[in-house]
Amino acid sequence: MISKLNSTLVKPYFFEAANELLYGRYSSAIHIMRKIRLLFPYYPFNDDEYIGLQSAYGREIAFLWENELTDTGISIVEEALQFFPRHAGFLTLKAQFLMKQNKISEAELYAQKALALEPYSLRAVQLLRRILFHQGKYHEGYNIWCRLVPQEIFTNSNNLLQDRYYELQIALANFAPEKNTSALALARALARFGWEQEAKIVLATF
């Protein structure tokens, strides 16, 4: 058990890290947290301290993603997962970075892990859908998305997207890899449904 004296010694570091977070210096806040782990390896973080650490990682990773710093992003998100191995958001972020590196199979693994923890995570579902489309698993990608949306919504006659929903279903049913016309029809249906990225993936395959 950590002594009261050691606990008193740790707190100034957390105040410093909190100040760095306040001013948006997330990398610096993470560096201070690393220093705490190094100097006080047996110090048990309390809930607020873990939340601060999680926030620092999350914001730094988001910054790295926005600035397309993929290699550094992978390194930081792996570090974050050492602290938070069951954090669906960090697992999804790692899958995103892996996709950026064109490591599709590894990306799928992490996206699946994220969904196992949070089955209705929109971000994870959208990412896994795109991963499956990259693998040519169009029906699986569509079915992953269906878990989030009750089908009654699209079959309701008052829904203005009803015709686009049926068009997409028909295009999926008629898709045949050997027929370019079916790929074009699927891409058109996907774009009309609002899945422009998935439409581009289909077109890039043929």
JSON list of N, CA and C in Angstrom, two decimals, residues 115-190:
[
{"chain": "A", "resi": 115, "resn": "LEU", "atom": "N", "xyz": [-16.61, -3.73, -31.19]},
{"chain": "A", "resi": 115, "resn": "LEU", "atom": "CA", "xyz": [-18.04, -4.03, -31.25]},
{"chain": "A", "resi": 115, "resn": "LEU", "atom": "C", "xyz": [-18.45, -5.08, -30.22]},
{"chain": "A", "resi": 116, "resn": "ALA", "atom": "N", "xyz": [-17.54, -5.98, -29.89]},
{"chain": "A", "resi": 116, "resn": "ALA", "atom": "CA", "xyz": [-17.86, -6.96, -28.85]},
{"chain": "A", "resi": 116, "resn": "ALA", "atom": "C", "xyz": [-18.08, -6.27, -27.51]},
{"chain": "A", "resi": 117, "resn": "LEU", "atom": "N", "xyz": [-17.38, -5.16, -27.29]},
{"chain": "A", "resi": 117, "resn": "LEU", "atom": "CA", "xyz": [-17.54, -4.40, -26.04]},
{"chain": "A", "resi": 117, "resn": "LEU", "atom": "C", "xyz": [-18.72, -3.45, -26.10]},
{"chain": "A", "resi": 118, "resn": "GLU", "atom": "N", "xyz": [-18.92, -2.83, -27.27]},
{"chain": "A", "resi": 118, "resn": "GLU", "atom": "CA", "xyz": [-20.03, -1.89, -27.46]},
{"chain": "A", "resi": 118, "resn": "GLU", "atom": "C", "xyz": [-20.74, -2.23, -28.77]},
{"chain": "A", "resi": 119, "resn": "PRO", "atom": "N", "xyz": [-21.69, -3.17, -28.72]},
{"chain": "A", "resi": 119, "resn": "PRO", "atom": "CA", "xyz": [-22.33, -3.68, -29.95]},
{"chain": "A", "resi": 119, "resn": "PRO", "atom": "C", "xyz": [-23.07, -2.62, -30.77]},
{"chain": "A", "resi": 120, "resn": "TYR", "atom": "N", "xyz": [-23.44, -1.51, -30.13]},
{"chain": "A", "resi": 120, "resn": "TYR", "atom": "CA", "xyz": [-24.20, -0.49, -30.85]},
{"chain": "A", "resi": 120, "resn": "TYR", "atom": "C", "xyz": [-23.41, 0.80, -31.03]},
{"chain": "A", "resi": 121, "resn": "SER", "atom": "N", "xyz": [-22.10, 0.69, -31.05]},
{"chain": "A", "resi": 121, "resn": "SER", "atom": "CA", "xyz": [-21.25, 1.85, -31.30]},
{"chain": "A", "resi": 121, "resn": "SER", "atom": "C", "xyz": [-21.33, 2.22, -32.78]},
{"chain": "A", "resi": 122, "resn": "LEU", "atom": "N", "xyz": [-21.90, 3.38, -33.07]},
{"chain": "A", "resi": 122, "resn": "LEU", "atom": "CA", "xyz": [-22.05, 3.81, -34.47]},
{"chain": "A", "resi": 122, "resn": "LEU", "atom": "C", "xyz": [-20.70, 3.92, -35.16]},
{"chain": "A", "resi": 123, "resn": "ARG", "atom": "N", "xyz": [-19.73, 4.48, -34.46]},
{"chain": "A", "resi": 123, "resn": "ARG", "atom": "CA", "xyz": [-18.41, 4.66, -35.06]},
{"chain": "A", "resi": 123, "resn": "ARG", "atom": "C", "xyz": [-17.77, 3.33, -35.42]},
{"chain": "A", "resi": 124, "resn": "ALA", "atom": "N", "xyz": [-17.86, 2.36, -34.51]},
{"chain": "A", "resi": 124, "resn": "ALA", "atom": "CA", "xyz": [-17.26, 1.05, -34.78]},
{"chain": "A", "resi": 124, "resn": "ALA", "atom": "C", "xyz": [-18.01, 0.33, -35.90]},
{"chain": "A", "resi": 125, "resn": "VAL", "atom": "N", "xyz": [-19.34, 0.45, -35.91]},
{"chain": "A", "resi": 125, "resn": "VAL", "atom": "CA", "xyz": [-20.14, -0.19, -36.95]},
{"chain": "A", "resi": 125, "resn": "VAL", "atom": "C", "xyz": [-19.80, 0.40, -38.32]},
{"chain": "A", "resi": 126, "resn": "GLN", "atom": "N", "xyz": [-19.72, 1.71, -38.40]},
{"chain": "A", "resi": 126, "resn": "GLN", "atom": "CA", "xyz": [-19.39, 2.35, -39.69]},
{"chain": "A", "resi": 126, "resn": "GLN", "atom": "C", "xyz": [-18.00, 1.92, -40.17]},
{"chain": "A", "resi": 127, "resn": "LEU", "atom": "N", "xyz": [-17.06, 1.86, -39.24]},
{"chain": "A", "resi": 127, "resn": "LEU", "atom": "CA", "xyz": [-15.70, 1.47, -39.62]},
{"chain": "A", "resi": 127, "resn": "LEU", "atom": "C", "xyz": [-15.66, 0.02, -40.08]},
{"chain": "A", "resi": 128, "resn": "LEU", "atom": "N", "xyz": [-16.30, -0.87, -39.33]},
{"chain": "A", "resi": 128, "resn": "LEU", "atom": "CA", "xyz": [-16.29, -2.28, -39.70]},
{"chain": "A", "resi": 128, "resn": "LEU", "atom": "C", "xyz": [-17.00, -2.48, -41.03]},
{"chain": "A", "resi": 129, "resn": "ARG", "atom": "N", "xyz": [-18.06, -1.72, -41.27]},
{"chain": "A", "resi": 129, "resn": "ARG", "atom": "CA", "xyz": [-18.76, -1.81, -42.55]},
{"chain": "A", "resi": 129, "resn": "ARG", "atom": "C", "xyz": [-17.81, -1.49, -43.70]},
{"chain": "A", "resi": 130, "resn": "ARG", "atom": "N", "xyz": [-17.00, -0.44, -43.55]},
{"chain": "A", "resi": 130, "resn": "ARG", "atom": "CA", "xyz": [-16.06, -0.07, -44.61]},
{"chain": "A", "resi": 130, "resn": "ARG", "atom": "C", "xyz": [-14.95, -1.10, -44.76]},
{"chain": "A", "resi": 131, "resn": "ILE", "atom": "N", "xyz": [-14.51, -1.65, -43.63]},
{"chain": "A", "resi": 131, "resn": "ILE", "atom": "CA", "xyz": [-13.49, -2.70, -43.68]},
{"chain": "A", "resi": 131, "resn": "ILE", "atom": "C", "xyz": [-14.00, -3.89, -44.49]},
{"chain": "A", "resi": 132, "resn": "LEU", "atom": "N", "xyz": [-15.23, -4.30, -44.19]},
{"chain": "A", "resi": 132, "resn": "LEU", "atom": "CA", "xyz": [-15.82, -5.45, -44.89]},
{"chain": "A", "resi": 132, "resn": "LEU", "atom": "C", "xyz": [-16.01, -5.14, -46.38]},
{"chain": "A", "resi": 133, "resn": "PHE", "atom": "N", "xyz": [-16.36, -3.91, -46.68]},
{"chain": "A", "resi": 133, "resn": "PHE", "atom": "CA", "xyz": [-16.48, -3.54, -48.10]},
{"chain": "A", "resi": 133, "resn": "PHE", "atom": "C", "xyz": [-15.12, -3.61, -48.80]},
{"chain": "A", "resi": 134, "resn": "HIS", "atom": "N", "xyz": [-14.08, -3.20, -48.11]},
{"chain": "A", "resi": 134, "resn": "HIS", "atom": "CA", "xyz": [-12.74, -3.29, -48.68]},
{"chain": "A", "resi": 134, "resn": "HIS", "atom": "C", "xyz": [-12.38, -4.75, -48.98]},
{"chain": "A", "resi": 135, "resn": "GLN", "atom": "N", "xyz": [-12.94, -5.67, -48.21]},
{"chain": "A", "resi": 135, "resn": "GLN", "atom": "CA", "xyz": [-12.66, -7.10, -48.40]},
{"chain": "A", "resi": 135, "resn": "GLN", "atom": "C", "xyz": [-13.63, -7.74, -49.39]},
{"chain": "A", "resi": 136, "resn": "GLY", "atom": "N", "xyz": [-14.51, -6.93, -49.95]},
{"chain": "A", "resi": 136, "resn": "GLY", "atom": "CA", "xyz": [-15.50, -7.45, -50.89]},
{"chain": "A", "resi": 136, "resn": "GLY", "atom": "C", "xyz": [-16.66, -8.16, -50.22]},
{"chain": "A", "resi": 137, "resn": "LYS", "atom": "N", "xyz": [-16.78, -8.01, -48.91]},
{"chain": "A", "resi": 137, "resn": "LYS", "atom": "CA", "xyz": [-17.87, -8.66, -48.15]},
{"chain": "A", "resi": 137, "resn": "LYS", "atom": "C", "xyz": [-19.03, -7.68, -48.00]},
{"chain": "A", "resi": 138, "resn": "TYR", "atom": "N", "xyz": [-19.68, -7.38, -49.13]},
{"chain": "A", "resi": 138, "resn": "TYR", "atom": "CA", "xyz": [-20.68, -6.33, -49.15]},
{"chain": "A", "resi": 138, "resn": "TYR", "atom": "C", "xyz": [-21.92, -6.68, -48.33]},
{"chain": "A", "resi": 139, "resn": "HIS", "atom": "N", "xyz": [-22.38, -7.92, -48.43]},
{"chain": "A", "resi": 139, "resn": "HIS", "atom": "CA", "xyz": [-23.55, -8.32, -47.67]},
{"chain": "A", "resi": 139, "resn": "HIS", "atom": "C", "xyz": [-23.27, -8.27, -46.16]},
{"chain": "A", "resi": 140, "resn": "GLU", "atom": "N", "xyz": [-22.09, -8.71, -45.77]},
{"chain": "A", "resi": 140, "resn": "GLU", "atom": "CA", "xyz": [-21.74, -8.68, -44.34]},
{"chain": "A", "resi": 140, "resn": "GLU", "atom": "C", "xyz": [-21.66, -7.24, -43.84]},
{"chain": "A", "resi": 141, "resn": "GLY", "atom": "N", "xyz": [-21.09, -6.37, -44.66]},
{"chain": "A", "resi": 141, "resn": "GLY", "atom": "CA", "xyz": [-21.01, -4.96, -44.28]},
{"chain": "A", "resi": 141, "resn": "GLY", "atom": "C", "xyz": [-22.37, -4.34, -44.11]},
{"chain": "A", "resi": 142, "resn": "TYR", "atom": "N", "xyz": [-23.27, -4.67, -45.02]},
{"chain": "A", "resi": 142, "resn": "TYR", "atom": "CA", "xyz": [-24.65, -4.17, -44.92]},
{"chain": "A", "resi": 142, "resn": "TYR", "atom": "C", "xyz": [-25.33, -4.72, -43.67]},
{"chain": "A", "resi": 143, "resn": "ASN", "atom": "N", "xyz": [-25.14, -5.99, -43.39]},
{"chain": "A", "resi": 143, "resn": "ASN", "atom": "CA", "xyz": [-25.80, -6.61, -42.23]},
{"chain": "A", "resi": 143, "resn": "ASN", "atom": "C", "xyz": [-25.28, -6.07, -40.91]},
{"chain": "A", "resi": 144, "resn": "ILE", "atom": "N", "xyz": [-23.98, -5.71, -40.87]},
{"chain": "A", "resi": 144, "resn": "ILE", "atom": "CA", "xyz": [-23.42, -5.10, -39.66]},
{"chain": "A", "resi": 144, "resn": "ILE", "atom": "C", "xyz": [-24.16, -3.81, -39.35]},
{"chain": "A", "resi": 145, "resn": "TRP", "atom": "N", "xyz": [-24.41, -3.02, -40.39]},
{"chain": "A", "resi": 145, "resn": "TRP", "atom": "CA", "xyz": [-25.13, -1.75, -40.21]},
{"chain": "A", "resi": 145, "resn": "TRP", "atom": "C", "xyz": [-26.57, -1.98, -39.77]},
{"chain": "A", "resi": 146, "resn": "CYS", "atom": "N", "xyz": [-27.19, -3.05, -40.27]},
{"chain": "A", "resi": 146, "resn": "CYS", "atom": "CA", "xyz": [-28.60, -3.32, -39.97]},
{"chain": "A", "resi": 146, "resn": "CYS", "atom": "C", "xyz": [-28.85, -3.53, -38.48]},
{"chain": "A", "resi": 147, "resn": "ARG", "atom": "N", "xyz": [-27.82, -3.92, -37.74]},
{"chain": "A", "resi": 147, "resn": "ARG", "atom": "CA", "xyz": [-28.01, -4.14, -36.32]},
{"chain": "A", "resi": 147, "resn": "ARG", "atom": "C", "xyz": [-28.38, -2.84, -35.59]},
{"chain": "A", "resi": 148, "resn": "LEU", "atom": "N", "xyz": [-28.03, -1.69, -36.20]},
{"chain": "A", "resi": 148, "resn": "LEU", "atom": "CA", "xyz": [-28.30, -0.41, -35.55]},
{"chain": "A", "resi": 148, "resn": "LEU", "atom": "C", "xyz": [-29.66, 0.17, -35.90]},
{"chain": "A", "resi": 149, "resn": "VAL", "atom": "N", "xyz": [-30.21, -0.24, -37.04]},
{"chain": "A", "resi": 149, "resn": "VAL", "atom": "CA", "xyz": [-31.41, 0.43, -37.56]},
{"chain": "A", "resi": 149, "resn": "VAL", "atom": "C", "xyz": [-32.56, -0.57, -37.68]},
{"chain": "A", "resi": 150, "resn": "PRO", "atom": "N", "xyz": [-33.62, -0.37, -36.92]},
{"chain": "A", "resi": 150, "resn": "PRO", "atom": "CA", "xyz": [-34.79, -1.24, -37.07]},
{"chain": "A", "resi": 150, "resn": "PRO", "atom": "C", "xyz": [-35.31, -1.18, -38.51]},
{"chain": "A", "resi": 151, "resn": "GLN", "atom": "N", "xyz": [-35.52, -2.31, -39.12]},
{"chain": "A", "resi": 151, "resn": "GLN", "atom": "CA", "xyz": [-35.93, -2.34, -40.52]},
{"chain": "A", "resi": 151, "resn": "GLN", "atom": "C", "xyz": [-37.28, -1.67, -40.74]},
{"chain": "A", "resi": 152, "resn": "GLU", "atom": "N", "xyz": [-38.10, -1.61, -39.68]},
{"chain": "A", "resi": 152, "resn": "GLU", "atom": "CA", "xyz": [-39.41, -0.98, -39.81]},
{"chain": "A", "resi": 152, "resn": "GLU", "atom": "C", "xyz": [-39.30, 0.48, -40.23]},
{"chain": "A", "resi": 153, "resn": "ILE", "atom": "N", "xyz": [-38.17, 1.10, -39.88]},
{"chain": "A", "resi": 153, "resn": "ILE", "atom": "CA", "xyz": [-37.97, 2.51, -40.24]},
{"chain": "A", "resi": 153, "resn": "ILE", "atom": "C", "xyz": [-37.95, 2.67, -41.75]},
{"chain": "A", "resi": 154, "resn": "PHE", "atom": "N", "xyz": [-37.26, 1.77, -42.45]},
{"chain": "A", "resi": 154, "resn": "PHE", "atom": "CA", "xyz": [-37.11, 1.92, -43.89]},
{"chain": "A", "resi": 154, "resn": "PHE", "atom": "C", "xyz": [-38.28, 1.33, -44.67]},
{"chain": "A", "resi": 155, "resn": "THR", "atom": "N", "xyz": [-39.00, 0.42, -44.07]},
{"chain": "A", "resi": 155, "resn": "THR", "atom": "CA", "xyz": [-40.15, -0.15, -44.77]},
{"chain": "A", "resi": 155, "resn": "THR", "atom": "C", "xyz": [-41.40, 0.68, -44.55]},
{"chain": "A", "resi": 156, "resn": "ASN", "atom": "N", "xyz": [-41.31, 1.67, -43.66]},
{"chain": "A", "resi": 156, "resn": "ASN", "atom": "CA", "xyz": [-42.44, 2.54, -43.41]},
{"chain": "A", "resi": 156, "resn": "ASN", "atom": "C", "xyz": [-42.68, 3.43, -44.63]},
{"chain": "A", "resi": 157, "resn": "SER", "atom": "N", "xyz": [-43.93, 3.49, -45.09]},
{"chain": "A", "resi": 157, "resn": "SER", "atom": "CA", "xyz": [-44.25, 4.22, -46.32]},
{"chain": "A", "resi": 157, "resn": "SER", "atom": "C", "xyz": [-44.02, 5.72, -46.18]},
{"chain": "A", "resi": 158, "resn": "ASN", "atom": "N", "xyz": [-43.94, 6.22, -44.95]},
{"chain": "A", "resi": 158, "resn": "ASN", "atom": "CA", "xyz": [-43.71, 7.65, -44.74]},
{"chain": "A", "resi": 158, "resn": "ASN", "atom": "C", "xyz": [-42.23, 8.03, -44.82]},
{"chain": "A", "resi": 159, "resn": "ASN", "atom": "N", "xyz": [-41.38, 7.04, -44.90]},
{"chain": "A", "resi": 159, "resn": "ASN", "atom": "CA", "xyz": [-39.95, 7.31, -44.94]},
{"chain": "A", "resi": 159, "resn": "ASN", "atom": "C", "xyz": [-39.54, 7.68, -46.37]},
{"chain": "A", "resi": 160, "resn": "LEU", "atom": "N", "xyz": [-38.94, 8.86, -46.53]},
{"chain": "A", "resi": 160, "resn": "LEU", "atom": "CA", "xyz": [-38.58, 9.34, -47.85]},
{"chain": "A", "resi": 160, "resn": "LEU", "atom": "C", "xyz": [-37.42, 8.56, -48.46]},
{"chain": "A", "resi": 161, "resn": "LEU", "atom": "N", "xyz": [-36.70, 7.79, -47.63]},
{"chain": "A", "resi": 161, "resn": "LEU", "atom": "CA", "xyz": [-35.59, 6.97, -48.13]},
{"chain": "A", "resi": 161, "resn": "LEU", "atom": "C", "xyz": [-36.02, 5.55, -48.49]},
{"chain": "A", "resi": 162, "resn": "GLN", "atom": "N", "xyz": [-37.31, 5.29, -48.40]},
{"chain": "A", "resi": 162, "resn": "GLN", "atom": "CA", "xyz": [-37.77, 3.91, -48.62]},
{"chain": "A", "resi": 162, "resn": "GLN", "atom": "C", "xyz": [-37.35, 3.37, -49.98]},
{"chain": "A", "resi": 163, "resn": "ASP", "atom": "N", "xyz": [-37.50, 4.17, -51.04]},
{"chain": "A", "resi": 163, "resn": "ASP", "atom": "CA", "xyz": [-37.15, 3.68, -52.38]},
{"chain": "A", "resi": 163, "resn": "ASP", "atom": "C", "xyz": [-35.64, 3.43, -52.51]},
{"chain": "A", "resi": 164, "resn": "ARG", "atom": "N", "xyz": [-34.83, 4.25, -51.83]},
{"chain": "A", "resi": 164, "resn": "ARG", "atom": "CA", "xyz": [-33.38, 4.08, -51.89]},
{"chain": "A", "resi": 164, "resn": "ARG", "atom": "C", "xyz": [-32.95, 2.83, -51.11]},
{"chain": "A", "resi": 165, "resn": "TYR", "atom": "N", "xyz": [-33.68, 2.56, -50.03]},
{"chain": "A", "resi": 165, "resn": "TYR", "atom": "CA", "xyz": [-33.41, 1.36, -49.24]},
{"chain": "A", "resi": 165, "resn": "TYR", "atom": "C", "xyz": [-33.68, 0.11, -50.08]},
{"chain": "A", "resi": 166, "resn": "TYR", "atom": "N", "xyz": [-34.82, 0.09, -50.79]},
{"chain": "A", "resi": 166, "resn": "TYR", "atom": "CA", "xyz": [-35.14, -1.06, -51.63]},
{"chain": "A", "resi": 166, "resn": "TYR", "atom": "C", "xyz": [-34.17, -1.17, -52.81]},
{"chain": "A", "resi": 167, "resn": "GLU", "atom": "N", "xyz": [-33.77, -0.03, -53.36]},
{"chain": "A", "resi": 167, "resn": "GLU", "atom": "CA", "xyz": [-32.80, -0.04, -54.45]},
{"chain": "A", "resi": 167, "resn": "GLU", "atom": "C", "xyz": [-31.48, -0.68, -54.00]},
{"chain": "A", "resi": 168, "resn": "LEU", "atom": "N", "xyz": [-31.05, -0.35, -52.78]},
{"chain": "A", "resi": 168, "resn": "LEU", "atom": "CA", "xyz": [-29.82, -0.92, -52.26]},
{"chain": "A", "resi": 168, "resn": "LEU", "atom": "C", "xyz": [-29.96, -2.42, -52.03]},
{"chain": "A", "resi": 169, "resn": "GLN", "atom": "N", "xyz": [-31.09, -2.84, -51.49]},
{"chain": "A", "resi": 169, "resn": "GLN", "atom": "CA", "xyz": [-31.32, -4.27, -51.28]},
{"chain": "A", "resi": 169, "resn": "GLN", "atom": "C", "xyz": [-31.28, -5.04, -52.60]},
{"chain": "A", "resi": 170, "resn": "ILE", "atom": "N", "xyz": [-31.92, -4.48, -53.62]},
{"chain": "A", "resi": 170, "resn": "ILE", "atom": "CA", "xyz": [-31.95, -5.15, -54.94]},
{"chain": "A", "resi": 170, "resn": "ILE", "atom": "C", "xyz": [-30.54, -5.20, -55.54]},
{"chain": "A", "resi": 171, "resn": "ALA", "atom": "N", "xyz": [-29.80, -4.09, -55.41]},
{"chain": "A", "resi": 171, "resn": "ALA", "atom": "CA", "xyz": [-28.44, -4.05, -55.96]},
{"chain": "A", "resi": 171, "resn": "ALA", "atom": "C", "xyz": [-27.54, -5.07, -55.28]},
{"chain": "A", "resi": 172, "resn": "LEU", "atom": "N", "xyz": [-27.69, -5.22, -53.97]},
{"chain": "A", "resi": 172, "resn": "LEU", "atom": "CA", "xyz": [-26.91, -6.23, -53.25]},
{"chain": "A", "resi": 172, "resn": "LEU", "atom": "C", "xyz": [-27.28, -7.64, -53.69]},
{"chain": "A", "resi": 173, "resn": "ALA", "atom": "N", "xyz": [-28.59, -7.87, -53.85]},
{"chain": "A", "resi": 173, "resn": "ALA", "atom": "CA", "xyz": [-29.06, -9.21, -54.25]},
{"chain": "A", "resi": 173, "resn": "ALA", "atom": "C", "xyz": [-28.59, -9.56, -55.66]},
{"chain": "A", "resi": 174, "resn": "ASN", "atom": "N", "xyz": [-28.49, -8.56, -56.53]},
{"chain": "A", "resi": 174, "resn": "ASN", "atom": "CA", "xyz": [-28.12, -8.81, -57.93]},
{"chain": "A", "resi": 174, "resn": "ASN", "atom": "C", "xyz": [-26.61, -8.73, -58.19]},
{"chain": "A", "resi": 175, "resn": "PHE", "atom": "N", "xyz": [-25.87, -8.35, -57.17]},
{"chain": "A", "resi": 175, "resn": "PHE", "atom": "CA", "xyz": [-24.43, -8.17, -57.40]},
{"chain": "A", "resi": 175, "resn": "PHE", "atom": "C", "xyz": [-23.76, -9.49, -57.74]},
{"chain": "A", "resi": 176, "resn": "ALA", "atom": "N", "xyz": [-22.93, -9.43, -58.79]},
{"chain": "A", "resi": 176, "resn": "ALA", "atom": "CA", "xyz": [-22.12, -10.59, -59.20]},
{"chain": "A", "resi": 176, "resn": "ALA", "atom": "C", "xyz": [-20.75, -10.07, -59.57]},
{"chain": "A", "resi": 177, "resn": "PRO", "atom": "N", "xyz": [-19.68, -10.58, -58.94]},
{"chain": "A", "resi": 177, "resn": "PRO", "atom": "CA", "xyz": [-18.33, -10.05, -59.17]},
{"chain": "A", "resi": 177, "resn": "PRO", "atom": "C", "xyz": [-17.92, -10.02, -60.63]},
{"chain": "A", "resi": 178, "resn": "GLU", "atom": "N", "xyz": [-18.45, -10.95, -61.42]},
{"chain": "A", "resi": 178, "resn": "GLU", "atom": "CA", "xyz": [-18.02, -11.03, -62.82]},
{"chain": "A", "resi": 178, "resn": "GLU", "atom": "C", "xyz": [-18.77, -10.04, -63.72]},
{"chain": "A", "resi": 179, "resn": "LYS", "atom": "N", "xyz": [-19.75, -9.34, -63.17]},
{"chain": "A", "resi": 179, "resn": "LYS", "atom": "CA", "xyz": [-20.55, -8.40, -63.97]},
{"chain": "A", "resi": 179, "resn": "LYS", "atom": "C", "xyz": [-20.28, -6.96, -63.54]},
{"chain": "A", "resi": 180, "resn": "ASN", "atom": "N", "xyz": [-19.61, -6.20, -64.40]},
{"chain": "A", "resi": 180, "resn": "ASN", "atom": "CA", "xyz": [-19.31, -4.81, -64.08]},
{"chain": "A", "resi": 180, "resn": "ASN", "atom": "C", "xyz": [-20.58, -3.98, -63.92]},
{"chain": "A", "resi": 181, "resn": "THR", "atom": "N", "xyz": [-21.61, -4.34, -64.69]},
{"chain": "A", "resi": 181, "resn": "THR", "atom": "CA", "xyz": [-22.85, -3.56, -64.61]},
{"chain": "A", "resi": 181, "resn": "THR", "atom": "C", "xyz": [-23.48, -3.68, -63.22]},
{"chain": "A", "resi": 182, "resn": "SER", "atom": "N", "xyz": [-23.34, -4.85, -62.59]},
{"chain": "A", "resi": 182, "resn": "SER", "atom": "CA", "xyz": [-23.92, -5.02, -61.26]},
{"chain": "A", "resi": 182, "resn": "SER", "atom": "C", "xyz": [-23.13, -4.23, -60.22]},
{"chain": "A", "resi": 183, "resn": "ALA", "atom": "N", "xyz": [-21.82, -4.10, -60.44]},
{"chain": "A", "resi": 183, "resn": "ALA", "atom": "CA", "xyz": [-20.99, -3.30, -59.54]},
{"chain": "A", "resi": 183, "resn": "ALA", "atom": "C", "xyz": [-21.35, -1.83, -59.66]},
{"chain": "A", "resi": 184, "resn": "LEU", "atom": "N", "xyz": [-21.59, -1.37, -60.89]},
{"chain": "A", "resi": 184, "resn": "LEU", "atom": "CA", "xyz": [-21.98, 0.02, -61.09]},
{"chain": "A", "resi": 184, "resn": "LEU", "atom": "C", "xyz": [-23.34, 0.30, -60.46]},
{"chain": "A", "resi": 185, "resn": "ALA", "atom": "N", "xyz": [-24.25, -0.65, -60.59]},
{"chain": "A", "resi": 185, "resn": "ALA", "atom": "CA", "xyz": [-25.58, -0.48, -59.99]},
{"chain": "A", "resi": 185, "resn": "ALA", "atom": "C", "xyz": [-25.47, -0.43, -58.46]},
{"chain": "A", "resi": 186, "resn": "LEU", "atom": "N", "xyz": [-24.60, -1.28, -57.90]},
{"chain": "A", "resi": 186, "resn": "LEU", "atom": "CA", "xyz": [-24.41, -1.29, -56.45]},
{"chain": "A", "resi": 186, "resn": "LEU", "atom": "C", "xyz": [-23.79, 0.03, -55.98]},
{"chain": "A", "resi": 187, "resn": "ALA", "atom": "N", "xyz": [-22.78, 0.50, -56.70]},
{"chain": "A", "resi": 187, "resn": "ALA", "atom": "CA", "xyz": [-22.13, 1.75, -56.32]},
{"chain": "A", "resi": 187, "resn": "ALA", "atom": "C", "xyz": [-23.12, 2.91, -56.39]},
{"chain": "A", "resi": 188, "resn": "ARG", "atom": "N", "xyz": [-23.96, 2.93, -57.41]},
{"chain": "A", "resi": 188, "resn": "ARG", "atom": "CA", "xyz": [-24.96, 3.99, -57.55]},
{"chain": "A", "resi": 188, "resn": "ARG", "atom": "C", "xyz": [-25.97, 3.94, -56.39]},
{"chain": "A", "resi": 189, "resn": "ALA", "atom": "N", "xyz": [-26.39, 2.73, -56.04]},
{"chain": "A", "resi": 189, "resn": "ALA", "atom": "CA", "xyz": [-27.36, 2.58, -54.94]},
{"chain": "A", "resi": 189, "resn": "ALA", "atom": "C", "xyz": [-26.74, 3.00, -53.61]},
{"chain": "A", "resi": 190, "resn": "LEU", "atom": "N", "xyz": [-25.48, 2.64, -53.41]},
{"chain": "A", "resi": 190, "resn": "LEU", "atom": "CA", "xyz": [-24.78, 3.03, -52.18]},
{"chain": "A", "resi": 190, "resn": "LEU", "atom": "C", "xyz": [-24.67, 4.55, -52.07]}
]
